[in-house]
XYZ file of C-alpha atoms in Angstrom:
673
model
C 75.735 218.824 51.151
C 72.633 219.021 53.336
C 70.321 216.014 53.078
C 66.750 217.097 53.841
C 65.750 213.823 55.456
C 67.458 214.211 58.837
C 68.953 216.932 61.043
C 71.824 218.528 59.205
C 74.766 220.858 59.436
C 75.057 223.708 56.981
C 76.057 222.652 54.021
C 92.650 243.400 44.121
C 92.802 246.215 46.333
C 93.702 249.321 44.291
C 96.176 251.739 45.885
C 95.902 255.375 44.816
C 99.584 256.199 45.049
C 101.926 256.848 47.952
C 101.911 260.263 49.593
C 102.645 261.816 52.944
C 98.907 262.381 53.280
C 95.836 262.204 51.072
C 92.909 264.560 50.705
C 89.698 263.222 52.225
C 87.526 262.054 49.293
C 84.215 263.669 48.487
C 81.152 261.702 49.545
C 77.699 261.992 47.952
C 75.037 263.502 50.178
C 72.288 261.281 48.785
C 72.271 257.507 48.475
C 70.499 255.215 46.062
C 66.821 254.814 46.861
C 65.785 251.648 48.679
C 63.319 249.226 47.192
C 60.428 246.905 47.741
C 59.040 244.528 50.338
C 61.154 241.445 49.521
C 64.376 242.654 47.893
C 66.288 245.816 48.646
C 67.737 247.747 45.716
C 71.483 248.270 45.404
C 73.798 250.954 44.088
C 76.396 250.145 41.435
C 78.920 249.061 44.079
C 78.644 248.253 47.793
C 77.134 251.339 49.419
C 79.784 252.160 52.050
C 82.396 253.048 49.433
C 84.956 250.789 51.114
C 88.418 251.082 49.580
C 92.119 251.263 50.397
C 94.481 254.187 49.858
C 98.233 254.212 50.230
C 98.939 256.971 52.758
C 102.665 257.530 53.096
C 103.402 253.845 52.558
C 100.627 252.526 54.808
C 97.409 251.112 53.363
C 94.408 252.764 55.020
C 90.761 251.674 54.788
C 88.185 254.347 53.966
C 84.384 254.243 54.175
C 81.885 257.056 53.575
C 84.741 259.339 52.508
C 86.634 259.082 55.822
C 89.008 256.680 57.547
C 87.216 253.626 58.956
C 87.729 254.437 62.652
C 88.427 252.308 65.706
C 85.273 250.954 67.379
C 86.519 250.832 70.963
C 83.925 253.415 72.022
C 81.566 250.607 73.008
C 83.729 249.940 76.096
C 86.395 252.668 76.504
C 85.982 256.436 76.389
C 88.942 258.599 75.452
C 89.345 261.712 77.643
C 89.565 263.979 74.574
C 86.248 262.763 73.140
C 82.570 262.907 73.984
C 80.186 259.975 73.682
C 76.426 259.613 73.604
C 75.136 256.059 73.963
C 72.268 254.975 71.730
C 71.687 251.772 73.716
C 68.151 252.551 74.828
C 64.522 251.931 73.942
C 63.661 253.224 70.441
C 60.354 253.755 68.669
C 59.881 250.893 66.217
C 57.538 249.850 63.425
C 57.622 247.256 60.683
C 57.150 248.671 57.186
C 55.113 246.196 55.119
C 55.306 246.697 51.359
C 58.198 249.120 51.978
C 55.840 251.584 53.613
C 57.436 254.476 55.438
C 59.637 256.760 53.381
C 56.714 258.055 51.331
C 54.947 258.884 54.605
C 58.122 260.621 55.906
C 58.703 258.199 58.757
C 62.334 259.398 58.764
C 61.321 263.054 59.223
C 61.728 264.848 62.577
C 58.162 266.159 62.139
C 56.581 262.715 61.948
C 54.425 261.750 64.928
C 55.603 258.298 66.091
C 53.757 258.190 69.432
C 51.567 255.281 68.306
C 54.586 253.150 67.382
C 55.815 250.256 69.454
C 59.072 250.144 71.388
C 62.164 248.013 70.929
C 65.453 247.787 72.793
C 68.730 248.611 71.079
C 70.599 246.347 70.947
C 68.218 243.472 70.266
C 67.098 241.189 67.456
C 63.535 241.821 66.319
C 63.260 238.036 65.898
C 62.781 237.813 69.678
C 60.318 240.709 69.866
C 57.314 238.373 69.753
C 58.229 234.749 69.044
C 57.156 232.506 71.935
C 59.125 229.298 72.167
C 61.960 230.520 69.940
C 64.496 228.316 71.741
C 62.281 225.252 72.113
C 62.653 222.146 69.939
C 58.912 221.480 70.247
C 57.446 224.914 69.431
C 55.804 225.365 65.995
C 58.103 226.584 63.215
C 57.273 229.645 61.104
C 55.534 231.749 63.763
C 56.254 235.194 65.209
C 58.525 238.162 64.479
C 61.371 235.720 63.851
C 59.819 235.482 60.373
C 59.103 239.200 59.886
C 61.121 240.247 56.847
C 61.539 243.343 54.714
C 61.965 246.806 56.214
C 61.478 248.217 59.715
C 61.995 251.761 61.017
C 63.725 252.776 64.242
C 63.460 256.309 65.669
C 64.921 258.090 68.682
C 65.741 261.660 69.682
C 69.109 262.926 70.860
C 70.036 266.138 72.634
C 73.135 267.329 70.827
C 75.545 269.258 73.088
C 76.353 272.789 71.988
C 80.043 271.984 72.553
C 80.025 269.766 69.466
C 80.158 272.767 67.100
C 83.938 272.420 66.800
C 83.942 268.623 66.587
C 83.949 265.888 63.971
C 80.924 263.746 64.811
C 80.122 260.213 63.689
C 77.394 257.695 64.491
C 78.752 254.186 65.101
C 76.849 250.904 64.862
C 78.483 247.603 65.789
C 75.955 245.718 63.639
C 72.705 246.138 61.703
C 71.213 243.069 60.074
C 71.103 242.791 57.176
C 71.446 246.380 55.930
C 70.651 249.836 57.255
C 70.040 253.390 56.083
C 70.452 256.272 58.529
C 68.897 259.758 58.670
C 69.512 262.650 61.072
C 66.621 265.149 61.071
C 65.597 263.757 57.693
C 69.062 264.157 56.141
C 70.253 260.889 54.650
C 73.690 260.018 56.048
C 74.336 256.766 54.201
C 73.623 253.091 53.790
C 75.523 250.055 55.024
C 75.355 246.445 53.868
C 76.633 243.414 55.750
C 74.856 242.138 58.845
C 77.857 241.582 61.105
C 80.419 244.292 60.355
C 80.538 247.604 62.265
C 80.261 250.946 60.486
C 80.481 254.641 61.365
C 78.697 257.400 59.460
C 80.061 260.969 59.579
C 77.270 263.385 60.449
C 78.653 266.460 58.671
C 76.273 269.349 58.047
C 73.234 267.446 59.332
C 74.332 268.119 62.917
C 72.749 271.061 64.767
C 74.621 271.394 68.072
C 72.594 272.685 70.984
C 69.306 271.240 69.668
C 67.240 268.089 69.907
C 67.461 266.000 66.732
C 65.724 262.890 65.423
C 67.735 259.855 64.421
C 65.994 257.361 62.122
C 67.329 254.017 60.935
C 65.664 251.802 58.355
C 66.799 248.191 58.643
C 66.195 245.564 55.985
C 66.218 241.756 56.013
C 65.533 239.634 52.948
C 63.069 236.786 53.374
C 64.735 233.380 53.261
C 61.716 231.720 51.622
C 58.441 232.843 50.092
C 56.670 230.451 52.467
C 58.599 229.052 55.417
C 56.215 226.193 56.088
C 55.739 225.005 52.507
C 56.478 221.365 51.701
C 59.022 222.530 49.118
C 59.999 226.065 50.187
C 60.976 228.483 47.415
C 64.166 230.391 48.337
C 64.461 234.147 47.944
C 67.824 235.222 46.510
C 69.672 238.453 45.771
C 72.887 238.223 43.765
C 74.480 241.246 45.469
C 73.771 240.299 49.067
C 76.228 238.166 51.044
C 75.086 235.466 51.649
C 73.003 235.758 48.478
C 70.649 232.862 49.317
C 69.331 231.123 52.447
C 72.044 229.549 54.559
C 71.707 227.342 57.579
C 72.413 229.824 60.365
C 69.801 232.289 61.571
C 70.000 235.762 59.914
C 69.051 237.836 62.970
C 67.497 241.190 62.092
C 67.643 244.667 63.572
C 70.168 246.762 65.469
C 71.687 243.725 67.120
C 74.750 245.329 68.757
C 75.537 248.591 70.517
C 75.383 252.013 68.866
C 76.645 255.424 69.940
C 77.501 258.919 68.755
C 81.133 259.949 69.088
C 82.382 263.545 68.922
C 86.133 263.799 68.328
C 88.463 266.767 67.804
C 88.732 267.948 64.213
C 92.277 266.647 64.281
C 92.141 263.170 65.749
C 93.662 259.698 65.700
C 91.106 257.682 63.745
C 92.909 254.347 63.988
C 95.989 252.959 65.721
C 97.483 249.854 64.092
C 99.971 247.976 66.258
C 102.156 244.970 65.459
C 104.309 243.545 68.254
C 106.932 240.917 67.417
C 110.621 240.113 67.825
C 111.159 242.643 70.582
C 109.690 245.626 68.714
C 106.398 247.454 68.461
C 105.588 248.863 65.035
C 102.697 251.329 65.149
C 100.826 253.338 62.536
C 98.675 256.187 63.848
C 96.167 257.202 61.181
C 95.397 260.878 61.799
C 92.508 262.782 60.213
C 92.410 266.549 59.912
C 88.843 267.734 59.302
C 89.825 271.324 59.943
C 90.529 274.148 57.497
C 94.118 274.655 58.720
C 97.181 272.444 58.460
C 98.120 270.674 61.681
C 101.728 270.882 62.850
C 102.290 268.979 66.074
C 103.600 265.797 67.661
C 102.447 262.268 68.312
C 103.591 260.422 71.417
C 103.257 256.656 71.466
C 103.323 254.971 74.860
C 103.738 251.196 74.286
C 102.100 250.551 77.649
C 102.789 249.517 81.212
C 104.764 246.301 81.252
C 106.449 246.917 77.893
C 109.693 248.063 79.551
C 109.962 250.961 77.095
C 109.589 254.716 77.307
C 107.168 256.643 75.087
C 108.406 257.621 71.632
C 107.750 261.079 70.172
C 107.387 261.722 66.424
C 106.492 264.852 64.448
C 102.961 264.883 63.019
C 102.146 267.196 60.118
C 98.744 266.730 58.499
C 97.399 269.049 55.798
C 93.907 270.505 56.134
C 91.061 268.216 55.054
C 93.456 265.296 54.784
C 94.452 262.026 56.392
C 98.035 261.089 57.216
C 99.919 258.291 58.907
C 102.479 258.753 61.672
C 104.825 255.781 61.927
C 106.458 254.851 65.226
C 108.867 252.017 66.051
C 109.741 251.190 69.656
C 112.143 248.582 71.024
C 110.528 246.417 73.745
C 113.063 243.619 74.344
C 111.761 242.820 77.846
C 108.041 242.901 77.052
C 106.273 239.586 77.808
C 105.078 237.610 74.807
C 101.461 236.609 74.317
C 100.584 232.918 74.135
C 97.636 230.698 75.129
C 99.559 229.658 78.252
C 100.491 233.261 79.138
C 98.044 235.672 77.487
C 99.862 238.910 78.314
C 98.270 241.963 76.709
C 99.537 245.539 76.660
C 97.769 248.841 76.045
C 99.351 251.308 73.641
C 98.259 254.929 73.669
C 98.782 257.542 70.957
C 98.587 261.193 72.060
C 98.484 264.152 69.681
C 99.798 267.477 70.966
C 99.878 270.857 69.257
C 103.026 272.897 68.628
C 105.489 270.906 70.748
C 105.631 267.495 72.477
C 104.591 269.018 75.797
C 102.018 271.296 74.172
C 98.229 271.188 74.523
C 96.750 267.726 74.192
C 94.615 267.475 71.066
C 93.478 263.827 71.006
C 94.256 260.360 72.340
C 93.498 256.820 71.209
C 94.453 253.614 72.984
C 94.391 249.992 71.879
C 95.178 246.573 73.322
C 97.760 244.390 71.618
C 100.175 241.557 72.283
C 103.764 240.650 71.464
C 103.900 237.377 69.556
C 105.497 235.771 66.489
C 103.326 233.654 64.205
C 105.096 231.730 61.429
C 104.727 228.759 59.101
C 107.718 226.448 58.847
C 107.903 222.969 57.320
C 104.118 222.498 57.249
C 103.769 223.571 60.891
C 102.056 226.591 62.374
C 104.359 228.064 65.011
C 103.646 230.591 67.731
C 106.717 232.123 69.365
C 108.746 229.432 67.567
C 106.759 226.589 69.162
C 104.513 224.247 67.115
C 100.791 224.905 67.413
C 98.132 222.229 67.352
C 94.667 223.743 67.188
C 92.011 221.958 69.247
C 89.052 223.858 67.976
C 85.334 224.449 67.923
C 83.077 226.230 65.479
C 80.425 228.333 67.192
C 77.471 230.561 66.397
C 76.920 233.848 68.220
C 73.412 233.458 69.642
C 71.353 232.481 72.660
C 67.738 231.395 72.957
C 67.004 234.474 75.067
C 68.565 237.217 72.921
C 69.584 235.792 69.564
C 72.697 237.567 68.298
C 72.193 240.512 70.685
C 74.015 238.695 73.468
C 74.783 240.232 76.856
C 78.296 240.212 78.396
C 77.142 237.569 80.882
C 75.937 235.393 78.008
C 79.268 235.783 76.204
C 81.120 234.786 79.349
C 78.976 231.685 79.800
C 79.092 230.719 76.123
C 82.825 231.232 75.701
C 83.406 229.559 79.044
C 82.086 226.333 77.516
C 84.997 226.475 75.075
C 87.695 226.627 77.726
C 85.846 224.109 79.937
C 86.326 221.346 77.350
C 89.994 222.251 76.827
C 89.699 223.800 73.365
C 92.369 226.376 72.499
C 90.891 227.575 69.204
C 87.593 228.936 67.898
C 86.395 229.505 64.386
C 84.007 232.451 64.092
C 81.837 230.674 61.553
C 80.904 232.442 59.327
C 80.807 236.137 60.249
C 82.584 238.712 62.424
C 81.760 238.756 66.131
C 81.060 241.475 68.678
C 84.339 243.141 69.794
C 83.792 241.596 73.218
C 84.699 238.197 71.744
C 88.129 239.265 70.484
C 88.939 241.000 73.779
C 87.854 237.885 75.658
C 90.026 235.650 73.478
C 93.026 237.955 74.007
C 92.561 237.819 77.773
C 91.903 234.055 78.006
C 94.543 232.838 75.562
C 92.135 231.340 73.038
C 93.216 231.412 69.387
C 90.770 232.683 66.757
C 90.089 232.188 63.068
C 87.967 235.091 61.908
C 85.382 234.636 59.162
C 83.199 236.762 56.919
C 79.705 236.071 55.540
C 80.921 234.648 52.199
C 79.091 231.337 52.510
C 77.710 229.168 49.698
C 78.297 231.674 46.892
C 77.890 230.358 43.380
C 80.168 231.213 40.474
C 77.906 234.008 39.212
C 78.011 235.794 42.577
C 81.783 235.296 42.926
C 82.298 236.921 39.539
C 79.913 239.785 40.297
C 81.575 240.491 43.660
C 85.084 240.469 42.187
C 84.426 242.476 39.045
C 81.634 244.877 39.980
C 79.939 244.956 43.380
C 82.889 244.483 45.748
C 81.051 243.597 48.956
C 83.130 240.437 49.506
C 86.297 242.519 49.241
C 84.863 245.130 51.611
C 84.029 242.492 54.230
C 87.545 241.037 53.987
C 89.135 244.480 54.299
C 87.096 245.548 57.295
C 87.666 242.219 59.048
C 91.452 242.602 58.867
C 91.311 246.323 59.704
C 88.988 246.005 62.695
C 90.605 242.938 64.282
C 94.180 243.869 63.386
C 95.589 244.424 66.874
C 94.224 241.292 68.551
C 96.996 238.768 69.256
C 94.435 235.966 69.566
C 93.442 236.298 65.897
C 95.830 234.043 63.968
C 93.975 233.170 60.742
C 91.839 235.032 58.203
C 89.164 232.811 56.619
C 87.976 233.977 53.190
C 84.942 231.804 52.437
C 82.905 228.737 53.331
C 81.882 225.978 50.890
C 81.411 228.200 47.846
C 81.146 226.923 44.296
C 84.209 226.061 42.233
C 83.921 226.631 38.483
C 85.429 224.104 36.038
C 88.491 224.306 33.781
C 90.974 225.516 36.370
C 88.442 227.574 38.366
C 89.363 231.019 36.964
C 86.378 232.768 38.583
C 86.809 231.105 41.969
C 90.574 231.761 41.986
C 90.160 235.421 41.029
C 87.610 235.908 43.822
C 89.858 234.316 46.450
C 92.908 236.231 45.189
C 90.962 239.498 45.424
C 89.978 238.893 49.058
C 93.451 237.627 49.968
C 95.017 240.767 48.504
C 92.607 242.839 50.582
C 93.560 241.353 53.955
C 97.250 241.216 53.101
C 97.167 244.892 52.129
C 96.227 246.083 55.615
C 97.622 243.423 57.967
C 101.037 244.517 59.247
C 101.421 241.124 60.966
C 100.951 239.059 57.772
C 98.615 236.504 59.356
C 98.051 233.357 57.283
C 95.043 233.170 54.980
C 92.833 230.109 54.615
C 89.244 229.163 53.823
C 86.782 226.367 54.554
C 86.632 224.541 51.237
C 83.941 222.007 50.429
C 86.564 219.674 49.002
C 90.014 218.333 49.820
C 90.826 218.680 46.114
C 90.361 222.455 45.878
C 92.154 223.778 42.767
C 93.044 227.052 44.541
C 94.878 225.563 47.528
C 98.123 226.939 46.103
C 96.803 230.412 47.049
C 96.234 229.435 50.690
C 98.833 229.834 53.423
C 97.031 227.134 55.429
C 94.909 224.536 53.638
C 91.447 224.366 55.181
C 88.561 222.109 54.262
C 85.326 220.814 55.746
C 84.976 217.029 55.850
C 82.112 214.735 56.814
C 83.400 211.249 56.009
C 81.092 208.543 57.275
C 78.186 210.967 57.510
C 77.512 212.680 54.188
C 79.800 210.436 52.158
C 82.464 207.716 52.386
C 83.692 206.097 55.573
C 85.236 207.475 58.759
C 88.527 205.787 57.880
C 88.795 207.761 54.607
C 89.990 210.860 56.449
C 93.558 209.682 57.131
C 94.372 208.742 53.531
C 92.806 212.018 52.361
C 95.047 214.030 54.661
C 98.071 212.081 53.438
C 97.161 212.808 49.814
C 96.728 216.537 50.422
C 100.031 216.683 52.281
C 101.802 214.873 49.432
C 100.486 217.475 46.987
C 101.275 220.501 49.211
C 104.102 219.293 51.475
C 104.987 222.744 52.816
C 101.498 223.849 53.847
C 99.801 223.101 57.171
C 96.359 221.497 56.885
C 93.399 222.440 59.075
C 90.127 220.532 59.369
C 87.785 223.532 59.468
C 84.661 221.427 60.103
C 83.728 217.888 61.042
C 80.706 216.662 62.947
C 77.509 214.658 63.138
C 74.170 215.003 64.896
C 72.378 213.630 67.924
C 69.096 214.480 69.562
C 69.877 215.005 73.253
C 68.629 212.101 75.336
C 68.577 209.639 72.435
C 70.743 206.640 73.341
C 71.681 203.364 71.747
C 74.561 201.592 69.978
C 77.289 203.791 68.527
C 76.378 202.356 65.124
C 72.861 203.825 65.263
C 72.648 207.211 63.558
C 71.272 210.028 65.704
C 72.192 208.592 69.102
C 74.518 210.454 71.422
C 76.809 207.404 71.326
C 77.003 207.535 67.520
C 77.841 211.243 67.515
C 80.603 210.763 70.104
C 82.108 207.772 68.286
C 82.214 209.625 64.974
C 84.088 212.530 66.587
C 86.624 210.188 68.214
C 87.303 208.362 64.941
C 88.067 211.595 63.101
C 90.041 213.219 65.916
C 92.306 210.179 66.183
C 93.242 210.303 62.491
C 94.046 214.015 62.719
C 96.067 213.777 65.943
C 98.208 210.994 64.442
C 99.306 213.455 61.723
C 100.128 216.502 63.856
C 103.465 216.942 62.078
C 101.564 218.453 59.125
C 97.945 218.831 60.281
C 97.604 222.116 62.161
C 94.442 221.099 63.961
C 90.816 220.050 64.043
C 87.719 222.240 64.407
C 84.566 220.407 65.491
C 81.142 221.353 64.163
C 79.726 222.733 66.465
C 79.892 224.013 70.078
C 76.139 224.236 70.590
C 72.958 223.340 68.734
C 71.886 226.371 66.713
C 68.888 227.962 65.012
C 68.207 227.779 61.262
C 65.652 229.361 58.944
C 66.583 226.925 56.191
C 64.123 224.402 54.788
C 65.114 221.561 57.096
C 65.012 220.682 60.792
C 61.544 222.233 60.961
C 60.376 219.325 63.134
C 62.848 220.646 65.724
C 61.662 224.277 65.343
C 64.610 224.959 63.037
C 67.240 223.812 65.551
C 70.218 221.919 64.160
C 71.247 219.294 66.710
C 74.943 218.936 65.878
C 76.342 220.595 68.996
C 78.304 219.436 72.005
C 75.556 221.223 73.960
C 71.834 221.736 73.478
C 70.610 225.117 72.262
C 68.476 226.646 74.999
C 69.539 224.693 78.095
C 73.202 224.352 77.004
C 73.130 220.811 78.357
C 76.099 218.593 77.381
C 75.735 215.505 75.209
C 78.100 212.528 75.268
C 80.238 214.095 72.533
C 81.022 216.900 74.989
C 82.824 214.427 77.249
C 84.445 212.702 74.293
C 85.867 216.013 73.080
C 87.161 216.980 76.518
C 88.909 213.622 77.000
C 90.402 213.595 73.493
C 91.931 217.066 73.622
C 93.121 216.609 77.231
C 94.210 212.970 77.376
C 96.004 213.481 80.712
C 93.037 215.050 82.490
């Protein structure tokens, strides 16, 4: 859907049987070897071993042979745990032609004193690319186009007190994939540029010593030659996305990392669902010790809940994981809504022997009380109809790429509330945890996405039947963002191919991902996706019908939107409809009649025409999501005359300067302002 002639937009979980607890699965000590300078090799299935197990009636996500833990250690430190931040300056070197492992770059004995330095977190794209955020700088220059492998190294002083601890190394993101070694011992590999992961250290840890941590990060080239007249794309069927897409694939350790030492018996994850005056909690407890644990779990639903802590027996066999279920009545707890974004903090405390016995471990989490339902083609929050006034956005700045600072997040997300939007779509990947916390606190609704963009039928089939990375991304999205009241929709894919004759491959792929998120979401959030057509043959599988539309820009006329919405509603009268994308482009400062393509006036008029048709149908259209908040960077084979910057935003990329469509959006969504 992307014309090359002008600035463009982007064009079954298996349960292993119920039990009171399950034994922790074995995990191989060695991973599949990594490959060459352009493509990375892959194991038979996605390398993290992501899967679901039924643990006493609760579906639990496992990776690397352990429970996928909570990732709150980036901002909160539990008093029963020890943390070692890895946000620092690391030794760094690119590895052309896959150089490095043969020379033992991952070994603690390797001399890296001649290597360069890089900050973690950061994107190596910004390491040496002058003019990255400028529309006039030359395209195809600098480390923004350095692809293949790179090695990171740092040393850590491991406390002697960690001898009796379960230790894991957590990364909030590594783009696109990463392998990790501790003192030359391979801990594992992760794939997926925007999902967090935690590797158990196991026998590689030597408490009381200094150890070397090495990470090899890989990014596939988008094209064999970025500046060619007809660039040749580089593809990999197992990667997601498998081919070049139109957002920038930032490389490196782009978010925070840390080492976390927890008790051998600990709360790995606390799932909380608050609705209808009750809090339902599932504390997933791991026992990495050699003895059975017989104790208690106390759940405090938090200050402001109006409820006392509940105490439940916790018995977890050695080398096993179990789930402790707790239900607490909170009839006077305030409900979360965009107008009143009340959040609570639940805390689970494990004690040994008796409820007042020695404290073993704690884990806290933020959550909210709210009811989200679908009734008569309307999305309802706390029994009130929702109309989503939304924006798509990309997580990046000209200064730091995807390794944004808290101040940058505050400024960027502040643009969303400043124009009166109440909804954001995380197109098309998971965000830093800061974003979900911010949305909870500011009352902004969220549709969360994964990287499943522009897959073709062959990749959909491979992911469903063999490789499983799409399923893993869906699972981890729902697991990691589970407790956030702001997250109201799971988005499964963006503009992927639909096979003919009833779309059996496409439907099976969507059903597989839908089953994954439904398996672990206690709140049963609706599932949708951003289809490339309003005539998607799998819409019967969606809870909310979502499609991208560009009438009057890529095809048809502006006025075609209303009749299209009416036709979809007639076919699926009980399902809400969401416009997941609509937009046009304008080069900032270009003015003229609103009939002249590329002017700010034209962009604003096109938005207004589409918004009006949606707003007139709010009884069955759940909302409208404009493409896009801010101009954004692309490595695709278009917009090179603008240094790869797509100019479809309400704001410019580097300066974040508003265009006329910014005002048009603000006035449309707040007609009384």
